[in-house]
Amino acid sequence: MTLTGNDEHTGRPRRRPRTGRRRRPVAILIGLTLAGGLLLTGCGASDSNGSSTDGSNKSGGRGFPQPAPNRTSGTSQGEQKNTPTGDASREFAPSPDYLSTFALDVDTASYGYARRALADGRLPEASTVRPEEFVNSFRQDYRRPDGNGFSVTVDGARTQEKDWSLVRVGLATRDAASSGERPPAALTFVIDISGSMGEPGRLDLAKDALGVMTDRLRDDDSIAVVTFSDEARTVLPMTRLGHHRDRIYDAIRGLEPTESTNLGAGVRTGYATAVKGLREGATNRVVLISDALANTGETDADAILENISTARREHGITLFGVGVGSEYGDALMERLADKGDGHTTYVSTIEDARKVFCEQLPQNIDLTARDAKAQVAFDPETVKQFRLIGYDDRQVADEDFRNDRVDGGEVGPGHTVTALYAVRTRPGASGHLATASVRWLDPDTRAPHEESGQLETGSLDEDLWTSSTRLQVDAVAAYFADDLRTGDDKANPLPGALPLGELADRAHRVASAAEDKAVDDLANAVERASGLMG
């Protein structure tokens, strides 16, 4: 794969713009032909990964689509008819549309909660299954960039279904800095102590992990603790660890479950505490630990976020949501973290909790990119159809790829983001297949940057189940999530999908090759789901 930057563009008639980041996706599968193309518009200075800003055409002279320019004009090409209804993740898109644009997402809560449900002997509700969070739960081997920003890897392999392949777009940030190299942290923990948190695997996990994390944070880091049940209160104002660790341990040990869940009051008080203890030059973050079963006070995510909008926008305080409990308000927590410029994870064991607070949270103390978005441009001469797997709630209008006022995802060091596409190539197609680009803002200066990668049809010659181990892991995770969402409705499964029993066998073989406990856990989860589905 060659990394390029493309700094020219040609106009073409545009379809009617889609609005809003949070729409349900329409552009998932496409067909028919497309006249003309877009070439990438210049966007700024090059970086160490080889992006060019010299204005040269690196496309080999062909007018395949490239990421959308800063501004588009004109009207949509053709009338949009017979718009499908139902599950938007399985709809055909209006023609023409060879662009796919989404905000980056490093959430993993959906997969963690699905594993918990399966371990309890039940299938997760389809509405809680987000395929991208299944895929992004696993380690990748993408090349890492030297500085802030992303490297771009694009690869893929053939499925067993004729002309269909899985294409993988992999984005990676630099390795997480050692504790001594990162900026100091100012973390406000907002902890749910409602009655439901007394269930084993909720507050007890949080207390254990917070105690271990306190041991590992630096002396110049700061912690505040806010609790909420029917009302919220600040148990510990922002406190430098230094010689005050005993105060923090005492605050954690004193947490006990009681009464109802006023999550809105907890978030509001948490942000007020974070603003009061705001530290310049530090990473200021609110960490919400809850089963998100809000039943008192404000229970709507958008209304809760509106109450703390100033703290988010003016001070850049991001939200990290940690979900717990066999019963879990997935939709509320996911919405809070997404709109709160953060992300979510889910824990159900001591091992999970310690990994989140002692490994993942330190990664999220620093930021390498703000408002990061990806756009994949497929070549209409070689691609007949495509479908983005997941990211249903992360879609961005194609025209807004370079609109830096439109929200994207916040990503820290040590992260990878993977997007999988089911792609149907034209019979006998040869040559360029797709260009994948990522755009982000520098977390300090807010200057925009871009990086791109390209894929040729020849890179899809290998069979999926003999391809790289990590691509196979991603495929198993995606097929598994799609099956859990589809249930008995097999009308439009992913191309190359295996019956769940066969996928379980495949998962165990991949787990053996990966030598990775996380992949063993995936294989066991697929096997449990196969048994429950019969």
Short mmCIF file of C-alpha atoms in Angstrom, two decimals:
data_model
loop_
_atom_site.label_atom_id
_atom_site.label_comp_id
_atom_site.label_asym_id
_atom_site.label_seq_id
_atom_site.Cartn_x
_atom_site.Cartn_y
_atom_site.Cartn_z
CA MET A 1 0.00 0.00 0.00
CA THR A 2 1.26 3.46 -0.92
CA LEU A 3 0.42 6.42 1.27
CA THR A 4 -0.51 9.51 -0.70
CA GLY A 5 -2.07 12.90 -0.35
CA ASN A 6 -4.21 14.22 -3.20
CA ASP A 7 -4.62 17.94 -3.56
CA GLU A 8 -6.72 18.48 -6.68
CA HIS A 9 -10.41 18.26 -7.23
CA THR A 10 -12.85 18.19 -10.07
CA GLY A 11 -16.48 19.05 -9.62
CA ARG A 12 -19.32 16.69 -10.21
CA PRO A 13 -23.05 16.95 -9.64
CA ARG A 14 -23.74 16.15 -6.05
CA ARG A 15 -26.63 14.29 -4.51
CA ARG A 16 -28.79 16.11 -2.01
CA PRO A 17 -26.65 16.67 1.13
CA ARG A 18 -27.31 14.53 4.13
CA THR A 19 -27.51 16.46 7.35
CA GLY A 20 -26.48 15.79 10.90
CA ARG A 21 -23.97 13.43 12.30
CA ARG A 22 -26.47 11.24 14.11
CA ARG A 23 -28.69 10.22 11.23
CA ARG A 24 -29.26 6.60 10.42
CA PRO A 25 -27.15 5.61 7.44
CA VAL A 26 -28.74 5.35 4.05
CA ALA A 27 -25.56 4.96 2.04
CA ILE A 28 -24.66 1.38 2.90
CA LEU A 29 -25.07 -0.62 -0.29
CA ILE A 30 -24.81 1.01 -3.70
CA GLY A 31 -25.24 0.00 -7.27
CA LEU A 32 -25.31 1.46 -10.78
CA THR A 33 -22.74 3.68 -12.45
CA LEU A 34 -21.35 7.06 -11.61
CA ALA A 35 -20.20 9.73 -13.99
CA GLY A 36 -17.28 11.86 -12.95
CA GLY A 37 -15.31 11.88 -9.71
CA LEU A 38 -13.91 13.97 -6.96
CA LEU A 39 -10.23 14.47 -6.38
CA LEU A 40 -8.96 15.44 -2.98
CA THR A 41 -8.88 19.13 -2.23
CA GLY A 42 -5.77 20.55 -0.59
CA CYS A 43 -5.95 20.74 3.18
CA GLY A 44 -2.69 21.82 4.76
CA ALA A 45 0.89 20.86 5.45
CA SER A 46 2.31 17.41 4.87
CA ASP A 47 3.46 15.22 7.72
CA SER A 48 6.04 12.55 8.36
CA ASN A 49 3.86 9.79 6.93
CA GLY A 50 4.23 10.94 3.37
CA SER A 51 1.17 13.07 2.63
CA SER A 52 1.84 15.46 -0.19
CA THR A 53 0.67 19.05 -0.58
CA ASP A 54 2.43 19.76 -3.85
CA GLY A 55 -0.81 19.68 -5.83
CA SER A 56 0.27 16.74 -7.96
CA ASN A 57 -2.21 14.07 -9.02
CA LYS A 58 -1.13 10.78 -7.45
CA SER A 59 -4.12 8.87 -8.90
CA GLY A 60 -2.49 7.73 -12.10
CA GLY A 61 -4.68 10.03 -14.14
CA ARG A 62 -7.99 8.30 -13.48
CA GLY A 63 -11.00 10.26 -12.22
CA PHE A 64 -12.00 7.98 -9.36
CA PRO A 65 -13.78 9.54 -6.39
CA GLN A 66 -11.68 11.09 -3.68
CA PRO A 67 -12.70 12.62 -0.35
CA ALA A 68 -15.15 15.46 -0.69
CA PRO A 69 -13.83 19.02 -1.17
CA ASN A 70 -14.30 21.75 1.39
CA ARG A 71 -17.55 22.88 -0.13
CA THR A 72 -19.81 21.32 -2.71
CA SER A 73 -22.50 22.88 -4.81
CA GLY A 74 -25.05 21.83 -7.34
CA THR A 75 -28.02 19.53 -7.06
CA SER A 76 -28.38 15.84 -6.58
CA GLN A 77 -27.95 13.66 -9.63
CA GLY A 78 -31.17 11.86 -10.40
CA GLU A 79 -34.31 11.41 -8.36
CA GLN A 80 -34.27 9.33 -5.21
CA LYS A 81 -37.00 6.70 -5.51
CA ASN A 82 -38.15 3.66 -3.60
CA THR A 83 -36.22 4.62 -0.48
CA PRO A 84 -36.00 1.45 1.64
CA THR A 85 -37.34 1.23 5.15
CA GLY A 86 -36.49 -0.98 8.11
CA ASP A 87 -32.98 -1.71 9.32
CA ALA A 88 -30.93 1.13 7.86
CA SER A 89 -27.72 -0.89 8.11
CA ARG A 90 -29.03 -3.15 5.34
CA GLU A 91 -30.47 -0.57 2.94
CA PHE A 92 -29.43 0.16 -0.61
CA ALA A 93 -28.18 3.67 -1.15
CA PRO A 94 -29.46 6.06 -3.78
CA SER A 95 -27.19 6.45 -6.78
CA PRO A 96 -24.69 7.97 -7.07
CA ASP A 97 -22.76 7.44 -3.86
CA TYR A 98 -19.27 6.03 -3.83
CA LEU A 99 -18.27 7.89 -0.67
CA SER A 100 -18.60 6.65 2.91
CA THR A 101 -17.94 9.07 5.79
CA PHE A 102 -18.04 8.51 9.54
CA ALA A 103 -16.69 9.84 12.84
CA LEU A 104 -14.05 7.67 14.46
CA ASP A 105 -15.14 5.52 17.38
CA VAL A 106 -13.00 3.67 19.94
CA ASP A 107 -15.90 2.47 22.09
CA THR A 108 -15.92 -1.20 23.13
CA ALA A 109 -18.88 -1.31 25.55
CA SER A 110 -21.20 -3.15 23.16
CA TYR A 111 -18.89 -6.15 22.91
CA GLY A 112 -18.20 -6.25 26.64
CA TYR A 113 -21.89 -6.17 27.47
CA ALA A 114 -22.66 -8.88 24.88
CA ARG A 115 -20.06 -11.15 26.49
CA ARG A 116 -21.63 -10.51 29.90
CA ALA A 117 -25.11 -11.37 28.60
CA LEU A 118 -23.88 -14.58 26.97
CA ALA A 119 -22.01 -15.59 30.13
CA ASP A 120 -25.34 -15.14 31.98
CA GLY A 121 -27.00 -17.53 29.53
CA ARG A 122 -28.92 -15.03 27.41
CA LEU A 123 -28.52 -13.33 24.05
CA PRO A 124 -27.88 -9.58 24.07
CA GLU A 125 -30.66 -7.39 22.75
CA ALA A 126 -30.07 -6.63 19.07
CA SER A 127 -30.27 -2.88 19.75
CA THR A 128 -27.19 -3.06 21.99
CA VAL A 129 -25.01 -4.75 19.34
CA ARG A 130 -22.74 -2.35 17.47
CA PRO A 131 -20.40 -4.24 15.13
CA GLU A 132 -17.66 -1.62 15.10
CA GLU A 133 -17.31 -1.98 18.89
CA PHE A 134 -16.90 -5.74 18.52
CA VAL A 135 -14.15 -5.27 15.92
CA ASN A 136 -12.41 -2.47 17.84
CA SER A 137 -12.17 -4.62 20.96
CA PHE A 138 -9.16 -6.52 19.56
CA ARG A 139 -5.49 -5.77 19.20
CA GLN A 140 -4.24 -4.85 15.74
CA ASP A 141 -0.81 -4.87 14.14
CA TYR A 142 -1.04 -1.67 12.09
CA ARG A 143 2.04 0.47 11.61
CA ARG A 144 2.13 3.38 14.07
CA PRO A 145 2.96 6.99 13.15
CA ASP A 146 5.86 8.79 14.78
CA GLY A 147 3.92 11.82 15.99
CA ASN A 148 0.33 12.85 16.65
CA GLY A 149 -2.24 11.81 14.12
CA PHE A 150 -2.74 8.53 12.31
CA SER A 151 -1.20 5.97 10.04
CA VAL A 152 -3.55 4.49 7.42
CA THR A 153 -3.58 0.80 6.43
CA VAL A 154 -5.97 -0.53 3.80
CA ASP A 155 -6.16 -4.25 2.99
CA GLY A 156 -8.67 -7.02 2.46
CA ALA A 157 -9.40 -10.53 1.20
CA ARG A 158 -11.96 -12.50 -0.80
CA THR A 159 -14.98 -14.09 0.84
CA GLN A 160 -16.60 -17.32 -0.32
CA GLU A 161 -19.38 -15.35 -2.03
CA LYS A 162 -18.63 -14.56 -5.68
CA ASP A 163 -17.17 -11.08 -6.31
CA TRP A 164 -17.51 -10.11 -2.62
CA SER A 165 -14.55 -9.21 -0.41
CA LEU A 166 -13.98 -7.76 3.04
CA VAL A 167 -11.97 -4.54 2.91
CA ARG A 168 -10.36 -3.28 6.11
CA VAL A 169 -9.46 0.34 6.82
CA GLY A 170 -7.09 0.48 9.78
CA LEU A 171 -6.10 3.67 11.56
CA ALA A 172 -3.50 3.79 14.33
CA THR A 173 -2.18 6.49 16.63
CA ARG A 174 1.31 6.61 18.09
CA ASP A 175 2.18 4.32 20.97
CA ALA A 176 1.07 5.51 24.38
CA ALA A 177 3.78 7.47 26.14
CA SER A 178 5.28 6.20 29.33
CA SER A 179 3.80 7.65 32.51
CA GLY A 180 6.62 10.17 32.83
CA GLU A 181 6.17 11.52 29.28
CA ARG A 182 2.45 12.27 29.26
CA PRO A 183 0.87 15.47 30.57
CA PRO A 184 -0.52 15.38 34.12
CA ALA A 185 -4.09 14.22 34.56
CA ALA A 186 -6.98 15.90 36.37
CA LEU A 187 -9.60 13.14 36.64
CA THR A 188 -13.04 13.64 38.17
CA PHE A 189 -14.63 10.28 38.99
CA VAL A 190 -18.42 10.40 39.01
CA ILE A 191 -19.49 7.20 40.74
CA ASP A 192 -22.98 5.73 40.84
CA ILE A 193 -23.77 4.59 44.41
CA SER A 194 -27.47 3.89 43.85
CA GLY A 195 -29.03 0.72 45.27
CA SER A 196 -28.58 -1.24 42.03
CA MET A 197 -24.80 -0.76 42.30
CA GLY A 198 -24.78 -3.11 45.30
CA GLU A 199 -25.04 -6.11 42.97
CA PRO A 200 -21.75 -8.04 42.77
CA GLY A 201 -19.76 -6.91 39.76
CA ARG A 202 -20.67 -3.25 40.01
CA LEU A 203 -19.47 -0.92 42.79
CA ASP A 204 -17.14 -3.57 44.24
CA LEU A 205 -15.27 -3.80 40.91
CA ALA A 206 -14.99 -0.03 40.66
CA LYS A 207 -13.61 0.34 44.20
CA ASP A 208 -10.98 -2.37 43.67
CA ALA A 209 -9.81 -0.96 40.34
CA LEU A 210 -9.77 2.65 41.54
CA GLY A 211 -7.59 1.65 44.46
CA VAL A 212 -5.09 -0.07 42.18
CA MET A 213 -5.15 2.85 39.74
CA THR A 214 -4.42 5.31 42.55
CA ASP A 215 -1.26 3.33 43.30
CA ARG A 216 -0.10 3.74 39.72
CA LEU A 217 -0.87 7.37 38.96
CA ARG A 218 1.87 9.97 39.28
CA ASP A 219 2.35 12.38 42.16
CA ASP A 220 1.47 15.34 39.89
CA ASP A 221 -1.83 13.78 38.79
CA SER A 222 -5.05 14.93 40.49
CA ILE A 223 -8.27 13.14 41.40
CA ALA A 224 -11.72 14.34 42.47
CA VAL A 225 -14.56 12.05 43.54
CA VAL A 226 -18.26 12.77 43.06
CA THR A 227 -20.98 10.30 44.06
CA PHE A 228 -24.66 10.20 43.17
CA SER A 229 -27.78 8.27 44.13
CA ASP A 230 -30.98 10.31 44.57
CA GLU A 231 -28.72 13.38 44.73
CA ALA A 232 -25.06 14.13 44.01
CA ARG A 233 -22.26 15.40 46.21
CA THR A 234 -18.54 16.03 45.92
CA VAL A 235 -16.82 13.58 48.26
CA LEU A 236 -13.30 14.75 47.38
CA PRO A 237 -12.43 18.01 45.58
CA MET A 238 -9.63 18.00 43.02
CA THR A 239 -6.61 16.71 44.98
CA ARG A 240 -3.01 16.22 43.87
CA LEU A 241 -1.90 12.68 44.65
CA GLY A 242 1.51 13.64 46.00
CA HIS A 243 1.29 13.03 49.74
CA HIS A 244 -2.52 12.80 49.70
CA ARG A 245 -3.08 9.24 48.48
CA ASP A 246 -4.50 8.22 51.84
CA ARG A 247 -7.30 10.79 51.40
CA ILE A 248 -8.14 9.23 48.04
CA TYR A 249 -8.07 5.68 49.41
CA ASP A 250 -10.39 6.74 52.25
CA ALA A 251 -12.84 8.31 49.76
CA ILE A 252 -12.89 5.15 47.65
CA ARG A 253 -13.26 2.79 50.62
CA GLY A 254 -16.19 4.83 51.92
CA LEU A 255 -18.36 4.27 48.83
CA GLU A 256 -21.55 2.36 49.70
CA PRO A 257 -24.71 1.79 47.60
CA THR A 258 -27.93 3.58 48.58
CA GLU A 259 -31.27 4.71 47.12
CA SER A 260 -32.14 5.69 43.50
CA THR A 261 -30.18 6.78 40.42
CA ASN A 262 -30.10 10.51 39.62
CA LEU A 263 -27.51 10.24 36.87
CA GLY A 264 -28.21 13.74 35.57
CA ALA A 265 -27.34 15.27 38.94
CA GLY A 266 -24.17 13.18 39.06
CA VAL A 267 -22.94 14.34 35.65
CA ARG A 268 -23.84 17.97 36.39
CA THR A 269 -22.02 17.96 39.74
CA GLY A 270 -19.11 16.05 38.24
CA TYR A 271 -18.54 18.66 35.56
CA ALA A 272 -18.92 21.50 38.05
CA THR A 273 -16.26 19.84 40.21
CA ALA A 274 -14.01 19.33 37.19
CA VAL A 275 -14.32 23.00 36.19
CA LYS A 276 -13.59 24.16 39.72
CA GLY A 277 -10.49 21.99 39.82
CA LEU A 278 -9.47 22.69 36.21
CA ARG A 279 -5.72 22.47 35.65
CA GLU A 280 -4.03 24.29 32.78
CA GLY A 281 -1.64 22.07 30.88
CA ALA A 282 -3.30 18.91 32.20
CA THR A 283 -5.76 16.51 30.61
CA ASN A 284 -9.07 17.27 32.31
CA ARG A 285 -11.52 14.39 32.11
CA VAL A 286 -14.73 13.21 33.74
CA VAL A 287 -14.93 9.43 34.29
CA LEU A 288 -18.51 8.22 34.77
CA ILE A 289 -18.91 4.80 36.42
CA SER A 290 -22.50 3.58 36.38
CA ASP A 291 -25.01 0.96 35.30
CA ALA A 292 -26.77 3.92 33.63
CA LEU A 293 -30.19 2.84 34.91
CA ALA A 294 -31.33 6.42 35.51
CA ASN A 295 -34.69 6.60 37.28
CA THR A 296 -34.69 9.95 39.09
CA GLY A 297 -34.24 13.52 37.88
CA GLU A 298 -33.18 14.16 34.27
CA THR A 299 -32.93 10.89 32.32
CA ASP A 300 -32.53 12.16 28.74
CA ALA A 301 -28.94 12.14 27.48
CA ASP A 302 -29.24 15.30 25.37
CA ALA A 303 -30.83 17.25 28.24
CA ILE A 304 -28.13 16.05 30.65
CA LEU A 305 -25.40 17.13 28.23
CA GLU A 306 -27.01 20.50 27.62
CA ASN A 307 -26.66 21.22 31.33
CA ILE A 308 -22.89 20.87 31.11
CA SER A 309 -22.36 22.14 27.54
CA THR A 310 -20.26 25.14 28.62
CA ALA A 311 -17.81 22.94 30.53
CA ARG A 312 -17.45 20.68 27.50
CA ARG A 313 -17.09 23.38 24.88
CA GLU A 314 -15.10 26.07 26.67
CA HIS A 315 -12.83 23.86 28.77
CA GLY A 316 -12.57 20.78 26.53
CA ILE A 317 -13.43 18.38 29.36
CA THR A 318 -14.13 15.00 27.81
CA LEU A 319 -16.20 12.11 29.17
CA PHE A 320 -15.09 8.50 29.61
CA GLY A 321 -18.01 6.20 30.42
CA VAL A 322 -17.46 2.89 32.21
CA GLY A 323 -20.52 0.64 32.22
CA VAL A 324 -21.16 -2.09 34.81
CA GLY A 325 -23.94 -4.51 35.75
CA SER A 326 -25.94 -7.37 34.27
CA GLU A 327 -28.73 -4.87 33.64
CA TYR A 328 -27.15 -1.87 31.93
CA GLY A 329 -28.47 1.32 30.30
CA ASP A 330 -26.41 0.88 27.16
CA ALA A 331 -28.19 3.44 25.01
CA LEU A 332 -27.97 6.22 27.60
CA MET A 333 -24.29 5.64 28.39
CA GLU A 334 -23.34 5.39 24.71
CA ARG A 335 -25.18 8.60 23.90
CA LEU A 336 -23.63 10.47 26.81
CA ALA A 337 -20.08 9.50 25.89
CA ASP A 338 -20.58 10.04 22.17
CA LYS A 339 -22.04 13.52 22.52
CA GLY A 340 -19.69 14.27 25.42
CA ASP A 341 -16.62 14.00 23.17
CA GLY A 342 -15.57 10.74 24.77
CA HIS A 343 -16.15 7.04 24.60
CA THR A 344 -17.42 4.06 26.56
CA THR A 345 -16.27 0.67 27.72
CA TYR A 346 -17.89 -2.04 29.83
CA VAL A 347 -16.48 -4.15 32.66
CA SER A 348 -17.86 -7.28 34.30
CA THR A 349 -14.86 -8.79 36.10
CA ILE A 350 -12.01 -7.63 38.32
CA GLU A 351 -9.65 -8.36 35.43
CA ASP A 352 -11.73 -6.16 33.10
CA ALA A 353 -11.89 -3.34 35.63
CA ARG A 354 -8.17 -3.31 36.35
CA LYS A 355 -7.39 -3.35 32.63
CA VAL A 356 -9.68 -0.36 32.04
CA PHE A 357 -8.46 1.76 34.94
CA CYS A 358 -4.82 0.74 35.00
CA GLU A 359 -4.13 0.34 31.26
CA GLN A 360 -6.84 1.93 29.12
CA LEU A 361 -7.52 5.01 31.23
CA PRO A 362 -3.85 6.08 31.23
CA GLN A 363 -3.99 5.82 27.41
CA ASN A 364 -6.94 8.19 27.49
CA ILE A 365 -5.30 10.75 29.72
CA ASP A 366 -3.57 12.17 26.65
CA LEU A 367 -5.21 13.05 23.33
CA THR A 368 -3.59 12.82 19.91
CA ALA A 369 -6.55 13.85 17.77
CA ARG A 370 -9.81 15.75 18.12
CA ASP A 371 -12.87 15.59 15.86
CA ALA A 372 -11.36 12.80 13.78
CA LYS A 373 -13.36 11.60 10.77
CA ALA A 374 -12.71 9.03 8.06
CA GLN A 375 -13.87 8.98 4.47
CA VAL A 376 -13.53 6.11 2.03
CA ALA A 377 -13.90 6.80 -1.69
CA PHE A 378 -14.61 3.72 -3.82
CA ASP A 379 -13.72 3.60 -7.50
CA PRO A 380 -16.91 3.15 -9.59
CA GLU A 381 -14.93 1.45 -12.35
CA THR A 382 -13.99 -1.45 -10.08
CA VAL A 383 -16.62 -1.39 -7.29
CA LYS A 384 -20.24 -2.32 -7.86
CA GLN A 385 -21.57 -2.30 -4.27
CA PHE A 386 -20.34 -1.76 -0.76
CA ARG A 387 -21.62 -1.84 2.78
CA LEU A 388 -19.99 -0.34 5.86
CA ILE A 389 -20.26 -2.81 8.72
CA GLY A 390 -21.51 -0.89 11.75
CA TYR A 391 -20.89 2.79 12.57
CA ASP A 392 -24.64 3.29 12.17
CA ASP A 393 -24.71 6.08 14.75
CA ARG A 394 -21.43 7.64 13.64
CA GLN A 395 -22.31 8.63 10.08
CA VAL A 396 -21.26 12.06 8.82
CA ALA A 397 -22.54 13.78 5.68
CA ASP A 398 -19.94 13.37 2.93
CA GLU A 399 -19.90 17.13 2.41
CA ASP A 400 -18.87 17.60 6.06
CA PHE A 401 -15.65 15.59 5.93
CA ARG A 402 -13.69 18.85 5.95
CA ASN A 403 -16.21 20.88 7.91
CA ASP A 404 -14.30 21.15 11.18
CA ARG A 405 -17.37 22.51 12.97
CA VAL A 406 -18.96 19.07 12.60
CA ASP A 407 -18.18 16.79 15.52
CA GLY A 408 -15.86 13.83 15.05
CA GLY A 409 -14.22 11.40 17.45
CA GLU A 410 -11.56 12.04 20.09
CA VAL A 411 -8.70 9.55 20.02
CA GLY A 412 -5.75 9.06 22.34
CA PRO A 413 -2.35 7.41 21.95
CA GLY A 414 -2.10 3.64 21.69
CA HIS A 415 -5.45 3.34 19.94
CA THR A 416 -6.44 1.67 16.70
CA VAL A 417 -9.69 2.17 14.80
CA THR A 418 -10.88 -0.41 12.30
CA ALA A 419 -13.68 -0.13 9.74
CA LEU A 420 -14.72 -3.15 7.70
CA TYR A 421 -16.57 -2.97 4.39
CA ALA A 422 -18.25 -5.70 2.40
CA VAL A 423 -17.29 -4.80 -1.17
CA ARG A 424 -18.60 -6.30 -4.39
CA THR A 425 -16.18 -5.79 -7.26
CA ARG A 426 -17.19 -5.66 -10.90
CA PRO A 427 -16.49 -8.88 -12.84
CA GLY A 428 -12.94 -8.80 -14.17
CA ALA A 429 -12.22 -5.48 -12.44
CA SER A 430 -8.57 -4.53 -12.18
CA GLY A 431 -6.74 -1.52 -10.81
CA HIS A 432 -7.57 1.06 -8.17
CA LEU A 433 -10.32 0.07 -5.72
CA ALA A 434 -10.50 2.66 -2.93
CA THR A 435 -8.83 5.59 -1.19
CA ALA A 436 -9.25 5.90 2.57
CA SER A 437 -8.58 9.25 4.26
CA VAL A 438 -8.65 10.42 7.86
CA ARG A 439 -8.90 14.04 8.97
CA TRP A 440 -8.32 15.29 12.49
CA LEU A 441 -7.55 18.43 14.48
CA ASP A 442 -4.42 18.86 16.53
CA PRO A 443 -5.55 18.61 20.18
CA ASP A 444 -3.60 21.75 21.15
CA THR A 445 -3.59 24.07 18.12
CA ARG A 446 -6.80 22.78 16.43
CA ALA A 447 -4.92 22.81 13.12
CA PRO A 448 -6.38 20.28 10.64
CA HIS A 449 -4.34 17.39 9.23
CA GLU A 450 -5.06 14.54 6.82
CA GLU A 451 -3.55 11.20 5.85
CA SER A 452 -4.61 8.77 3.12
CA GLY A 453 -4.03 5.23 1.96
CA GLN A 454 -4.95 3.38 -1.23
CA LEU A 455 -6.02 -0.14 -2.16
CA GLU A 456 -5.77 -1.97 -5.49
CA THR A 457 -7.97 -4.86 -6.58
CA GLY A 458 -4.92 -7.14 -6.70
CA SER A 459 -4.68 -6.90 -2.92
CA LEU A 460 -7.92 -8.90 -2.64
CA ASP A 461 -6.62 -12.07 -4.29
CA GLU A 462 -6.14 -14.01 -1.04
CA ASP A 463 -8.97 -16.00 0.53
CA LEU A 464 -10.28 -14.47 3.76
CA TRP A 465 -9.71 -17.59 5.86
CA THR A 466 -6.06 -17.89 4.79
CA SER A 467 -5.33 -14.16 5.15
CA SER A 468 -3.53 -12.50 8.07
CA THR A 469 -4.60 -13.67 11.51
CA ARG A 470 -5.68 -10.22 12.63
CA LEU A 471 -7.89 -9.73 9.58
CA GLN A 472 -9.51 -13.08 10.35
CA VAL A 473 -10.12 -12.00 13.96
CA ASP A 474 -11.82 -8.83 12.69
CA ALA A 475 -13.93 -10.88 10.28
CA VAL A 476 -15.07 -13.26 13.02
CA ALA A 477 -16.01 -10.31 15.26
CA ALA A 478 -17.94 -8.59 12.46
CA TYR A 479 -19.81 -11.72 11.35
CA PHE A 480 -20.60 -12.52 14.98
CA ALA A 481 -22.04 -9.05 15.64
CA ASP A 482 -24.02 -9.11 12.42
CA ASP A 483 -25.51 -12.47 13.34
CA LEU A 484 -26.49 -11.22 16.80
CA ARG A 485 -28.20 -8.20 15.24
CA THR A 486 -29.90 -10.21 12.52
CA GLY A 487 -31.23 -13.04 14.70
CA ASP A 488 -33.80 -15.03 12.78
CA ASP A 489 -33.97 -12.44 10.00
CA LYS A 490 -31.50 -13.81 7.46
CA ALA A 491 -32.84 -11.70 4.58
CA ASN A 492 -29.60 -9.80 4.04
CA PRO A 493 -26.64 -11.21 5.96
CA LEU A 494 -23.09 -10.10 5.31
CA PRO A 495 -21.55 -11.67 2.19
CA GLY A 496 -19.52 -14.73 3.11
CA ALA A 497 -21.29 -15.16 6.46
CA LEU A 498 -21.03 -18.60 8.05
CA PRO A 499 -23.70 -20.36 10.11
CA LEU A 500 -23.00 -19.53 13.75
CA GLY A 501 -21.83 -23.07 14.57
CA GLU A 502 -19.29 -22.97 11.74
CA LEU A 503 -18.23 -19.48 12.78
CA ALA A 504 -17.56 -20.82 16.29
CA ASP A 505 -15.29 -23.51 14.83
CA ARG A 506 -13.54 -20.92 12.71
CA ALA A 507 -13.15 -18.64 15.73
CA HIS A 508 -11.42 -21.37 17.75
CA ARG A 509 -8.98 -22.01 14.88
CA VAL A 510 -8.22 -18.30 14.62
CA ALA A 511 -7.81 -18.08 18.41
CA SER A 512 -5.24 -20.87 18.30
CA ALA A 513 -3.27 -19.03 15.61
CA ALA A 514 -3.52 -15.66 17.38
CA GLU A 515 -2.30 -16.96 20.77
CA ASP A 516 -4.33 -14.16 22.34
CA LYS A 517 -6.62 -14.66 25.34
CA ALA A 518 -8.97 -11.98 24.05
CA VAL A 519 -9.53 -14.01 20.89
CA ASP A 520 -10.09 -17.15 22.99
CA ASP A 521 -12.82 -15.21 24.81
CA LEU A 522 -14.34 -14.24 21.45
CA ALA A 523 -14.41 -17.87 20.30
CA ASN A 524 -16.08 -18.93 23.55
CA ALA A 525 -18.68 -16.16 23.18
CA VAL A 526 -19.51 -17.28 19.62
CA GLU A 527 -19.86 -20.85 20.85
CA ARG A 528 -22.23 -19.77 23.64
CA ALA A 529 -24.34 -17.77 21.20
CA SER A 530 -24.49 -20.74 18.83
CA GLY A 531 -25.81 -22.91 21.65
CA LEU A 532 -28.42 -20.34 22.69
CA MET A 533 -29.63 -19.85 19.12
CA GLY A 534 -29.79 -23.60 18.56
#
